[in-house]
Amino acid sequence: MNVVGLSHTQFERTLRESGLVSADELQRGLDAPPANDHESLSERLLRVGVLDEEALLKVVAIQNGLPFVRLIPGLGDSNLSDLLDKDWARSRSVLPLYRVHDELTCAIADPTDLFTIDALRRLTGLKLRLVVVSAAEIAQGLNRANDSITELMVDDMIREVGDEVDGIDELELVDSAIDEIDGLEAKAGTSPVVRFVNAIILKSIQGSASDIHIEPDESELRVRFRIDGVLRMDEKIRPPLGLAPAIVSRIKIMSGLDIAERRAPQDGRMRVNASGRAIDLRVSIIPAYCGEKVVIRILDRNSMMGDLSALGLSPLIHEGLAEQVQQPNGVVLVTGPTGSGKTTTLYSALATINSLDRNICTVEDPTEYSLPIINQMQVNERAGLTFASALRALLRQDPDVMMVGEVRDEETAKIVIEAALTGHLVFSTLHTNDAIAAIPRLVNMGVESYLLAAALNSVLAQRLVRRICENCKIEEAPSDRLRQLFDEREIKADSVARGEGCKSCSQMGYSGRLGIHELFTIDDELRDVITQAASLTELRRIAKEKGHRQLAFDGLLKVASCETSFEEIMRVAEIK
């Protein structure tokens, strides 16, 4: 450590007069050869062990006529922590301690730094009384101040949320891969972090959210909840940015992830008990520009629907799909974007046909819910268990019905078709914009047209739309545009509904979700067309001639029955 502002002679004289070192020790340091031409006397004495940093700081304090103090825990007024920007104070090694009227006592590691002292006067607008403290103790003091502020902020946030979050300290972690906590894990286990993580998990569960997003930015730590398919930010929950690493570490501990790994994506899961309900949480963490981003998917076992009758399907679609899930063999696909409820529909289909006289097996990534009687496998690519290899293994397990979480590649697609052609009923999902587009998608994956035509039974496309809140629903006459769309499709409706917004729906006008569907059933004529590798345009033309109804039709039916709004249908489906 170099002492700025002190000449060699001044430093030696002050050192002799202070009595901090003996004359012999000082002489030993003076006689030691310098390490280089630029090494100061203070640096040389530190190097040879004549001085330690505390003694050096005492010399600096004496030379500048200032007291040297040790910053013990509890020394200082924590209410002054907002007086200076924390990052600036840390970079300049300064810490406000006390204020009496217009005079501020401030700890500083280098009292010869005139630029920092001038900046302190400008930033605080107060008279300064400086004391010399080591940089390490100032850093510890700043950390303690931040911890106190964090705890107060967390308590304030939880207090503001109030009745929205009950039982924060009673959230019980049921299933975690980590039992012992130490080091960084212990920091993540301190009460402010535990209470905050419990608060956001419970708020999401009690608010019927499907996902929690925790996102660090350059200036804030943002927490958002996906409710009814739309991301919302609660202004009452705004944690300090400095809390981000501890929050992420706490979530990693709960979900059995590696807290030391911050450069690679990680996926984990945990199970909690909240208000007597068993909740599964699926955790995804990725390294982002400003820190690690966390998304937690909430999987409520109690909210799992039963059979197809619980899905809210339109009568014609329910009748058609119920017939399809009873087929002895073939492929039934469900298509739609991520988060459109495809897995729920497949689980409901399996529940409809589940019985002890059938061997039903699934391959999923990941397994979202445990289903009775059904044999479920989870993909583990690190162990070499892919969809394709798992399917091959299941085909040797004498299955009657198989569910494949997703058709992702050519190999999986071909095995699914092969399984259907050898007498199995296979359910799976696919990412396409509508039901008919699934056919060219599979052909492009590498499935032969004649095999696809023989194996495919039907494709169900679906989307989720928000349901109008029953507490603030009002009915009104349809607009001219909507009335025209109804007339073109021979839909009868004298009125439609909208939500005005109320406390129970957080002024959104919507509460809960329902599905809109499109069922494309393959008959013999369509099998001939598929075998000839017809284009998507040709397939759509033939389907229209056969009276096929697209997603928008089912959506408009639900607008006419006052279940959702026209704006919601336009948000998720193309209306022609």
Coordinates of C-alpha atoms in Angstrom, one line a residue:
M1 CA 0.0 0.0 0.0
N2 CA 1.5 3.3 -1.1
V3 CA 0.9 6.4 1.1
V4 CA 0.0 9.2 -1.3
G5 CA 1.0 12.7 -0.3
L6 CA 3.8 11.7 2.2
S7 CA 7.5 12.1 1.3
H8 CA 10.0 9.5 2.4
T9 CA 11.3 11.8 5.1
Q10 CA 7.9 12.7 6.4
F11 CA 6.8 9.1 6.6
E12 CA 10.0 8.0 8.4
R13 CA 9.7 10.9 11.0
T14 CA 6.0 10.2 11.7
L15 CA 6.7 6.5 12.1
R16 CA 9.5 7.1 14.6
E17 CA 7.4 9.6 16.6
S18 CA 4.4 7.3 16.7
G19 CA 6.3 4.4 18.4
L20 CA 4.4 1.9 16.2
V21 CA 7.7 0.1 15.4
S22 CA 11.0 -0.2 17.3
A23 CA 14.1 1.7 16.1
D24 CA 15.7 -1.7 15.3
E25 CA 12.7 -2.9 13.2
L26 CA 12.6 0.4 11.4
Q27 CA 16.3 0.3 10.6
R28 CA 15.9 -3.3 9.3
G29 CA 13.3 -2.0 6.9
L30 CA 15.4 1.0 5.8
D31 CA 18.4 -1.3 5.2
A32 CA 16.4 -3.7 3.0
P33 CA 17.0 -3.1 -0.7
P34 CA 14.0 -1.9 -2.7
A35 CA 12.3 -4.4 -5.0
N36 CA 12.3 -1.8 -7.8
D37 CA 13.0 1.8 -8.6
H38 CA 9.4 2.8 -8.0
E39 CA 8.8 1.0 -4.6
S40 CA 8.0 3.5 -1.8
L41 CA 9.2 3.2 1.7
S42 CA 5.8 2.2 3.0
E43 CA 5.6 -0.6 0.4
R44 CA 9.1 -1.8 1.3
L45 CA 8.2 -1.9 5.0
L46 CA 5.0 -3.8 4.3
R47 CA 6.9 -6.3 2.1
V48 CA 9.6 -7.1 4.6
G49 CA 7.1 -7.4 7.4
V50 CA 8.1 -4.4 9.5
L51 CA 4.6 -2.9 9.1
D52 CA 1.1 -4.3 8.7
E53 CA -1.8 -2.5 7.1
E54 CA -3.3 -1.4 10.4
A55 CA 0.0 0.2 11.5
L56 CA 0.3 1.9 8.1
L57 CA -3.2 3.3 8.4
K58 CA -2.4 4.7 11.8
V59 CA 0.6 6.5 10.4
V60 CA -1.6 8.0 7.7
A61 CA -4.2 9.0 10.3
I62 CA -1.5 10.7 12.5
Q63 CA 0.0 12.5 9.5
N64 CA -3.4 13.9 8.5
G65 CA -4.5 14.7 12.1
L66 CA -7.4 12.2 12.0
P67 CA -8.4 9.4 14.4
F68 CA -7.9 5.8 13.4
V69 CA -10.9 3.5 14.4
R70 CA -11.8 -0.1 14.2
L71 CA -15.2 -0.6 12.6
I72 CA -16.9 -3.2 14.9
P73 CA -20.3 -4.6 14.0
G74 CA -23.1 -2.2 15.1
L75 CA -20.9 0.9 14.9
G76 CA -22.7 3.5 12.8
D77 CA -26.2 4.6 11.9
S78 CA -27.9 2.2 9.3
N79 CA -30.4 5.0 8.4
L80 CA -27.5 6.8 6.6
S81 CA -27.0 3.9 4.2
D82 CA -29.0 5.7 1.4
L83 CA -27.0 8.8 1.7
L84 CA -24.5 7.6 -0.9
D85 CA -24.7 5.4 -3.9
K86 CA -23.5 1.9 -2.7
D87 CA -21.3 1.2 -5.8
W88 CA -19.6 4.6 -5.6
A89 CA -19.0 4.3 -1.8
R90 CA -17.6 0.8 -2.3
S91 CA -15.3 1.9 -5.1
R92 CA -14.0 4.9 -3.1
S93 CA -13.9 3.0 0.3
V94 CA -16.1 5.4 2.2
L95 CA -18.9 4.7 4.7
P96 CA -21.2 7.3 6.4
L97 CA -21.3 6.5 10.2
Y98 CA -23.1 9.3 12.1
R99 CA -24.8 12.6 11.5
V100 CA -25.2 15.3 14.1
H101 CA -27.1 18.3 12.7
D102 CA -25.2 19.3 9.6
E103 CA -22.0 17.4 10.4
L104 CA -21.4 13.9 9.0
T105 CA -18.8 11.5 10.4
C106 CA -17.6 9.3 7.6
A107 CA -15.1 6.5 7.5
I108 CA -12.5 6.7 4.7
A109 CA -9.6 4.4 3.8
D110 CA -7.4 7.0 2.1
P111 CA -7.7 10.5 3.7
T112 CA -5.2 11.9 1.2
D113 CA -7.7 11.3 -1.7
L114 CA -8.8 14.9 -2.0
F115 CA -11.1 14.2 -5.0
T116 CA -13.1 11.7 -3.0
I117 CA -13.4 14.1 0.0
D118 CA -14.6 17.0 -2.3
A119 CA -17.1 14.6 -3.9
L120 CA -18.4 13.6 -0.4
R121 CA -19.0 17.3 0.4
R122 CA -20.9 17.9 -2.8
L123 CA -23.0 14.7 -2.6
T124 CA -24.0 15.1 1.0
G125 CA -24.1 18.9 1.3
L126 CA -22.8 18.4 4.9
K127 CA -19.7 19.3 6.9
L128 CA -17.3 16.3 7.1
R129 CA -15.6 14.7 10.0
L130 CA -13.3 12.0 8.7
V131 CA -12.0 8.9 10.5
V132 CA -9.5 6.4 9.0
V133 CA -10.7 2.8 8.7
S134 CA -9.3 -0.1 6.7
A135 CA -10.9 -0.7 3.2
A136 CA -11.8 -4.3 4.3
E137 CA -13.7 -3.1 7.3
I138 CA -15.5 -0.4 5.2
A139 CA -16.5 -3.1 2.7
Q140 CA -17.9 -5.2 5.5
G141 CA -19.8 -2.3 6.9
L142 CA -21.3 -1.6 3.5
N143 CA -22.4 -5.2 3.3
R144 CA -23.9 -5.1 6.8
A145 CA -25.8 -2.0 5.8
N146 CA -27.1 -3.6 2.6
D147 CA -28.2 -6.7 4.6
S148 CA -30.1 -4.5 7.0
I149 CA -31.7 -2.6 4.2
T150 CA -32.5 -5.9 2.3
E151 CA -34.2 -7.4 5.4
L152 CA -36.3 -4.2 5.9
M153 CA -37.2 -4.0 2.2
V154 CA -38.3 -7.7 2.2
D155 CA -40.3 -7.2 5.3
D156 CA -41.9 -4.1 3.8
M157 CA -42.7 -5.9 0.6
I158 CA -44.3 -8.8 2.4
R159 CA -46.2 -6.4 4.6
E160 CA -47.5 -4.5 1.6
V161 CA -48.6 -7.7 -0.1
G162 CA -50.5 -8.5 3.1
D163 CA -53.4 -10.9 2.7
E164 CA -52.4 -11.8 -0.8
V165 CA -49.6 -14.1 0.6
D166 CA -50.5 -16.2 3.7
G167 CA -48.2 -18.6 5.5
I168 CA -44.9 -17.5 4.1
D169 CA -42.8 -19.1 6.8
E170 CA -44.9 -22.3 6.6
L171 CA -44.1 -23.2 3.0
E172 CA -42.7 -26.7 3.2
L173 CA -40.1 -28.0 0.8
V174 CA -41.0 -31.7 0.4
D175 CA -38.6 -32.9 -2.3
S176 CA -35.1 -31.5 -2.8
A177 CA -31.8 -33.1 -3.7
I178 CA -29.7 -31.1 -1.2
D179 CA -29.9 -31.7 2.5
E180 CA -27.0 -29.7 4.0
I181 CA -26.4 -26.0 3.5
D182 CA -23.1 -24.2 4.1
G183 CA -20.9 -21.4 2.6
L184 CA -22.8 -19.6 -0.1
E185 CA -25.8 -21.9 0.5
A186 CA -25.9 -20.5 4.1
K187 CA -26.1 -17.0 2.8
A188 CA -29.0 -18.0 0.5
G189 CA -30.7 -19.5 3.6
T190 CA -30.8 -16.3 5.6
S191 CA -34.3 -15.3 6.6
P192 CA -34.8 -12.3 4.2
V193 CA -34.0 -14.5 1.2
V194 CA -36.1 -17.5 2.4
R195 CA -39.1 -15.3 3.2
F196 CA -38.8 -13.5 -0.2
V197 CA -38.6 -16.8 -2.2
N198 CA -41.5 -18.2 -0.1
A199 CA -43.5 -15.0 -0.7
I200 CA -43.2 -15.1 -4.5
I201 CA -43.9 -18.8 -4.7
L202 CA -47.0 -18.5 -2.5
K203 CA -48.2 -15.4 -4.3
S204 CA -48.0 -17.3 -7.6
I205 CA -49.8 -20.3 -6.3
Q206 CA -52.6 -18.3 -4.6
G207 CA -52.8 -16.0 -7.7
S208 CA -53.2 -19.0 -10.0
A209 CA -50.1 -18.1 -12.0
S210 CA -48.5 -20.7 -14.3
D211 CA -45.0 -19.3 -14.3
I212 CA -42.7 -17.0 -12.2
H213 CA -40.0 -15.0 -14.1
I214 CA -37.1 -13.5 -12.0
E215 CA -35.0 -11.3 -14.3
P216 CA -32.0 -9.2 -13.3
D217 CA -31.5 -6.0 -15.3
E218 CA -28.8 -3.3 -15.2
S219 CA -30.8 -1.3 -12.7
E220 CA -33.4 -3.6 -11.1
L221 CA -34.4 -7.1 -10.3
R222 CA -37.7 -7.8 -12.0
V223 CA -40.3 -10.3 -10.8
R224 CA -43.2 -11.1 -13.2
F225 CA -46.0 -13.7 -13.0
R226 CA -47.8 -15.3 -15.9
I227 CA -51.5 -15.3 -15.1
D228 CA -54.0 -16.5 -17.6
G229 CA -51.3 -16.6 -20.3
V230 CA -50.2 -12.9 -19.8
L231 CA -47.1 -11.7 -18.0
R232 CA -47.8 -9.3 -15.2
M233 CA -45.6 -7.3 -12.8
D234 CA -46.6 -6.7 -9.2
E235 CA -45.3 -3.2 -8.2
K236 CA -45.4 -4.3 -4.6
I237 CA -42.7 -6.9 -5.2
R238 CA -39.5 -5.0 -6.2
P239 CA -36.5 -6.6 -4.5
P240 CA -33.1 -4.9 -4.5
L241 CA -30.8 -5.8 -7.3
G242 CA -28.1 -6.9 -4.9
L243 CA -30.4 -9.7 -3.6
A244 CA -30.3 -11.5 -7.0
P245 CA -27.4 -13.9 -6.4
A246 CA -28.8 -15.0 -3.1
I247 CA -32.3 -15.5 -4.5
V248 CA -31.0 -17.6 -7.4
S249 CA -28.8 -19.6 -5.0
R250 CA -31.8 -20.3 -2.7
I251 CA -33.8 -21.5 -5.7
K252 CA -30.9 -23.7 -6.8
I253 CA -30.7 -25.2 -3.4
M254 CA -34.4 -25.9 -3.3
S255 CA -34.4 -27.5 -6.8
G256 CA -31.2 -29.5 -6.3
L257 CA -29.0 -27.6 -8.8
D258 CA -25.3 -26.7 -8.7
I259 CA -25.0 -23.3 -7.0
A260 CA -21.4 -23.0 -8.2
E261 CA -22.4 -23.3 -11.9
R262 CA -23.3 -19.8 -13.3
R263 CA -22.2 -20.1 -16.9
A264 CA -24.4 -22.9 -18.2
P265 CA -28.2 -23.4 -18.3
Q266 CA -29.6 -25.7 -15.5
D267 CA -33.0 -27.4 -15.1
G268 CA -34.4 -28.7 -11.8
R269 CA -37.5 -29.4 -10.0
M270 CA -38.9 -29.3 -6.4
R271 CA -42.1 -30.1 -4.6
V272 CA -43.7 -27.9 -1.9
N273 CA -46.7 -28.1 0.3
A274 CA -48.7 -24.8 0.3
S275 CA -51.9 -24.5 2.2
G276 CA -52.3 -28.2 2.3
R277 CA -51.8 -28.6 -1.5
A278 CA -48.9 -30.5 -3.1
I279 CA -47.3 -28.3 -5.8
D280 CA -44.6 -29.3 -8.2
L281 CA -42.3 -26.6 -9.4
R282 CA -40.2 -27.0 -12.5
V283 CA -37.1 -24.6 -12.5
S284 CA -35.1 -23.3 -15.5
I285 CA -32.1 -21.1 -15.0
I286 CA -30.0 -19.5 -17.8
P287 CA -27.0 -17.2 -17.8
A288 CA -28.2 -13.8 -19.1
Y289 CA -26.2 -10.6 -19.7
C290 CA -27.0 -9.0 -16.3
G291 CA -27.0 -12.2 -14.3
E292 CA -28.9 -15.5 -14.1
K293 CA -32.6 -15.5 -15.2
V294 CA -35.0 -17.9 -13.5
V295 CA -38.3 -19.2 -14.7
I296 CA -40.4 -21.4 -12.4
R297 CA -43.3 -23.4 -13.9
I298 CA -46.0 -24.1 -11.3
L299 CA -47.7 -27.5 -11.7
D300 CA -50.6 -27.9 -9.4
R301 CA -51.6 -31.5 -9.0
N302 CA -55.0 -30.6 -7.6
S303 CA -55.8 -28.5 -10.7
M304 CA -55.2 -31.4 -13.1
M305 CA -58.3 -32.0 -15.1
G306 CA -60.0 -35.4 -15.3
D307 CA -61.2 -37.0 -18.5
L308 CA -62.2 -35.2 -21.8
S309 CA -65.5 -34.1 -20.4
A310 CA -63.7 -31.7 -18.1
L311 CA -61.8 -29.9 -20.9
G312 CA -64.7 -27.6 -22.0
L313 CA -64.7 -28.9 -25.5
S314 CA -67.5 -27.9 -27.9
P315 CA -70.0 -30.7 -28.4
L316 CA -68.9 -31.7 -31.9
I317 CA -65.2 -31.6 -31.1
H318 CA -65.8 -33.6 -27.8
E319 CA -67.8 -36.2 -29.7
G320 CA -65.1 -36.5 -32.4
L321 CA -62.2 -36.6 -30.0
A322 CA -63.9 -39.1 -27.7
E323 CA -64.3 -41.4 -30.7
Q324 CA -60.6 -41.0 -31.7
V325 CA -59.2 -41.9 -28.3
Q326 CA -61.1 -45.2 -28.4
Q327 CA -59.5 -46.3 -31.6
P328 CA -57.5 -49.6 -31.4
N329 CA -54.4 -48.1 -33.2
G330 CA -53.1 -45.1 -35.1
V331 CA -51.7 -41.7 -34.2
V332 CA -53.6 -38.9 -32.5
L333 CA -51.7 -35.6 -32.5
V334 CA -52.3 -32.4 -30.5
T335 CA -50.7 -29.3 -31.9
G336 CA -50.2 -25.7 -30.6
P337 CA -47.5 -23.4 -29.2
T338 CA -45.8 -23.9 -25.8
G339 CA -48.2 -23.3 -23.0
S340 CA -51.3 -24.0 -25.0
G341 CA -52.4 -26.9 -22.8
K342 CA -51.4 -29.8 -25.1
T343 CA -50.1 -32.0 -22.2
T344 CA -53.3 -31.4 -20.2
T345 CA -55.4 -32.6 -23.2
L346 CA -53.2 -35.7 -23.6
Y347 CA -53.5 -36.5 -19.9
S348 CA -57.2 -36.1 -20.1
A349 CA -57.3 -38.4 -23.1
L350 CA -55.3 -41.0 -21.2
A351 CA -57.6 -40.6 -18.2
T352 CA -60.6 -41.3 -20.4
I353 CA -59.2 -44.7 -21.5
N354 CA -57.2 -45.6 -18.4
S355 CA -58.0 -49.0 -17.0
L356 CA -56.4 -52.1 -15.5
D357 CA -56.9 -54.1 -18.7
R358 CA -54.7 -51.8 -20.7
N359 CA -50.9 -51.2 -20.6
I360 CA -50.5 -47.5 -21.1
C361 CA -47.0 -46.1 -21.2
T362 CA -45.6 -42.5 -21.7
V363 CA -42.3 -40.9 -22.6
E364 CA -42.1 -37.3 -21.5
D365 CA -39.6 -34.5 -21.1
P366 CA -40.2 -33.8 -18.3
T367 CA -42.8 -35.8 -16.6
E368 CA -45.2 -33.1 -15.3
Y369 CA -47.7 -35.2 -13.3
S370 CA -47.8 -38.7 -11.9
L371 CA -50.8 -40.6 -13.3
P372 CA -52.3 -43.7 -11.6
I373 CA -51.7 -47.1 -13.2
I374 CA -49.9 -45.5 -16.2
N375 CA -46.2 -46.3 -16.7
Q376 CA -44.3 -43.1 -17.2
M377 CA -40.7 -42.6 -18.4
Q378 CA -38.7 -39.3 -18.4
V379 CA -36.2 -38.5 -21.1
N380 CA -32.6 -38.2 -19.9
E381 CA -30.4 -37.3 -22.8
R382 CA -27.2 -37.2 -20.6
A383 CA -27.8 -40.9 -19.9
G384 CA -28.6 -41.6 -23.5
L385 CA -32.3 -41.9 -23.0
T386 CA -33.9 -40.0 -25.8
F387 CA -37.4 -40.0 -27.1
A388 CA -36.4 -42.5 -29.8
S389 CA -34.5 -44.9 -27.5
A390 CA -37.2 -44.8 -24.9
L391 CA -39.8 -45.6 -27.5
R392 CA -37.9 -48.5 -28.7
A393 CA -37.7 -49.8 -25.2
L394 CA -41.4 -49.3 -24.6
L395 CA -42.3 -51.3 -27.8
R396 CA -40.7 -54.3 -26.0
Q397 CA -43.0 -53.7 -23.0
D398 CA -46.2 -55.0 -24.6
P399 CA -48.0 -51.6 -24.7
D400 CA -51.6 -51.0 -25.8
V401 CA -51.4 -47.2 -25.7
M402 CA -48.3 -45.0 -25.8
M403 CA -48.0 -41.3 -25.3
V404 CA -44.9 -39.4 -26.6
G405 CA -44.3 -36.0 -25.1
E406 CA -43.3 -34.4 -28.4
V407 CA -42.3 -35.4 -31.9
R408 CA -39.1 -33.5 -32.3
D409 CA -37.1 -35.2 -35.0
E410 CA -37.2 -37.6 -37.9
E411 CA -36.2 -40.6 -35.8
T412 CA -38.9 -40.1 -33.2
A413 CA -41.5 -39.4 -36.0
K414 CA -40.7 -42.6 -37.8
I415 CA -40.9 -44.7 -34.6
V416 CA -44.2 -43.2 -33.7
I417 CA -45.6 -44.1 -37.2
E418 CA -44.1 -47.6 -36.9
A419 CA -45.7 -48.1 -33.5
A420 CA -49.1 -47.1 -34.9
L421 CA -48.8 -49.4 -37.9
T422 CA -47.9 -52.3 -35.7
G423 CA -51.2 -52.1 -33.7
H424 CA -50.6 -49.5 -31.0
L425 CA -52.6 -46.3 -30.3
V426 CA -50.1 -43.4 -30.0
F427 CA -50.7 -39.9 -28.7
S428 CA -48.2 -37.1 -29.2
T429 CA -47.7 -33.4 -29.7
L430 CA -46.3 -31.3 -32.5
H431 CA -45.6 -27.7 -32.9
T432 CA -47.6 -26.3 -35.9
N433 CA -49.9 -23.3 -36.4
D434 CA -53.0 -25.4 -37.1
A435 CA -54.1 -29.0 -37.4
I436 CA -53.8 -29.5 -41.2
A437 CA -50.2 -28.1 -41.2
A438 CA -49.1 -31.2 -39.1
I439 CA -49.2 -33.3 -42.3
P440 CA -46.6 -31.5 -44.4
R441 CA -44.6 -30.9 -41.2
L442 CA -44.2 -34.7 -40.6
V443 CA -43.5 -35.3 -44.3
N444 CA -40.7 -32.6 -44.1
M445 CA -39.3 -34.4 -41.1
G446 CA -38.8 -37.5 -43.3
V447 CA -41.9 -39.6 -42.8
E448 CA -43.0 -41.3 -46.1
S449 CA -46.4 -40.0 -47.3
Y450 CA -47.9 -43.4 -47.7
L451 CA -46.9 -44.4 -44.2
L452 CA -48.3 -41.2 -42.7
A453 CA -51.6 -41.7 -44.6
A454 CA -51.9 -45.2 -43.2
A455 CA -51.0 -44.3 -39.5
L456 CA -52.5 -40.8 -38.8
N457 CA -56.0 -40.8 -37.3
S458 CA -56.6 -37.2 -36.4
V459 CA -55.0 -33.9 -35.4
L460 CA -56.3 -31.6 -32.7
A461 CA -55.1 -28.0 -32.7
Q462 CA -55.7 -25.8 -29.7
R463 CA -55.1 -22.5 -28.0
L464 CA -55.9 -21.1 -24.6
V465 CA -57.8 -17.8 -24.3
R466 CA -58.8 -15.9 -21.2
R467 CA -62.2 -16.4 -19.7
I468 CA -64.3 -13.3 -19.0
C469 CA -64.5 -12.6 -15.2
E470 CA -68.0 -13.7 -13.9
N471 CA -67.9 -11.0 -11.2
C472 CA -67.7 -8.0 -13.6
K473 CA -69.2 -9.5 -16.8
I474 CA -71.5 -7.3 -18.8
E475 CA -73.3 -8.1 -22.0
E476 CA -73.7 -5.8 -25.0
A477 CA -74.7 -6.0 -28.7
P478 CA -72.0 -7.4 -31.0
S479 CA -70.2 -4.9 -33.3
D480 CA -70.9 -4.8 -37.0
R481 CA -67.7 -6.6 -37.8
L482 CA -68.5 -9.4 -35.3
R483 CA -72.1 -9.7 -36.5
Q484 CA -70.8 -10.2 -40.0
L485 CA -68.4 -12.9 -38.9
F486 CA -71.3 -14.6 -37.0
D487 CA -73.5 -14.4 -40.1
E488 CA -70.9 -15.9 -42.4
R489 CA -70.5 -18.9 -40.1
E490 CA -74.2 -19.2 -39.3
I491 CA -73.6 -18.5 -35.6
K492 CA -76.6 -17.0 -33.7
A493 CA -75.8 -14.5 -31.0
D494 CA -77.9 -11.5 -29.8
S495 CA -75.2 -10.3 -27.4
V496 CA -71.6 -10.7 -26.5
A497 CA -69.8 -10.1 -23.2
R498 CA -66.8 -8.2 -21.8
G499 CA -65.3 -7.7 -18.3
E500 CA -65.3 -4.2 -16.9
G501 CA -62.6 -5.1 -14.4
C502 CA -62.9 -5.7 -10.6
K503 CA -60.9 -6.5 -7.6
S504 CA -61.3 -10.3 -8.0
C505 CA -59.7 -10.2 -11.5
S506 CA -57.1 -7.4 -10.7
Q507 CA -59.0 -5.0 -13.0
M508 CA -58.2 -7.2 -16.0
G509 CA -61.7 -8.2 -16.9
Y510 CA -60.6 -11.8 -17.2
S511 CA -60.2 -14.7 -14.8
G512 CA -59.1 -18.2 -15.7
R513 CA -58.7 -19.7 -19.2
L514 CA -60.5 -22.0 -21.6
G515 CA -59.5 -23.7 -24.8
I516 CA -60.5 -23.3 -28.4
H517 CA -60.0 -26.3 -30.6
E518 CA -59.9 -27.5 -34.2
L519 CA -60.2 -31.3 -34.9
F520 CA -59.0 -32.6 -38.3
T521 CA -60.1 -36.2 -38.8
I522 CA -58.5 -38.3 -41.5
D523 CA -60.9 -40.3 -43.7
D524 CA -60.2 -42.6 -46.7
E525 CA -60.4 -39.8 -49.2
L526 CA -57.9 -37.7 -47.3
R527 CA -55.6 -40.7 -46.9
D528 CA -55.5 -41.0 -50.7
V529 CA -54.7 -37.3 -51.0
I530 CA -51.9 -37.5 -48.4
T531 CA -50.4 -40.5 -50.1
Q532 CA -50.1 -38.4 -53.3
A533 CA -48.0 -35.8 -51.2
A534 CA -50.6 -33.0 -51.7
S535 CA -49.5 -29.5 -50.7
L536 CA -50.8 -27.7 -47.7
T537 CA -53.0 -25.5 -49.9
E538 CA -54.6 -28.5 -51.5
L539 CA -55.2 -30.1 -48.1
R540 CA -56.9 -27.0 -46.8
R541 CA -59.1 -26.7 -49.9
I542 CA -60.2 -30.3 -49.6
A543 CA -60.8 -30.0 -45.8
K544 CA -62.9 -26.9 -46.4
E545 CA -65.0 -28.7 -48.9
K546 CA -65.6 -31.4 -46.3
G547 CA -66.9 -28.8 -43.8
H548 CA -63.8 -28.7 -41.6
R549 CA -64.0 -25.9 -39.1
Q550 CA -60.8 -24.0 -38.1
L551 CA -59.8 -22.6 -34.7
A552 CA -61.4 -19.3 -35.3
F553 CA -64.8 -20.9 -35.6
D554 CA -64.7 -22.6 -32.2
G555 CA -63.4 -19.3 -30.8
L556 CA -66.3 -17.4 -32.2
L557 CA -68.7 -19.9 -30.8
K558 CA -67.3 -19.2 -27.4
V559 CA -67.6 -15.4 -28.0
A560 CA -71.2 -16.0 -28.9
S561 CA -71.8 -18.0 -25.6
C562 CA -70.3 -15.0 -23.7
E563 CA -67.3 -17.1 -22.4
T564 CA -64.5 -15.0 -23.9
S565 CA -64.1 -11.8 -26.0
F566 CA -63.5 -11.3 -29.7
E567 CA -60.2 -9.6 -28.8
E568 CA -59.0 -12.8 -27.2
I569 CA -59.8 -14.8 -30.2
M570 CA -57.9 -12.4 -32.5
R571 CA -54.9 -12.6 -30.2
V572 CA -54.4 -16.3 -30.7
A573 CA -56.2 -17.3 -33.9
E574 CA -56.2 -16.1 -37.5
I575 CA -59.7 -15.0 -38.7
K576 CA -60.3 -15.1 -42.4

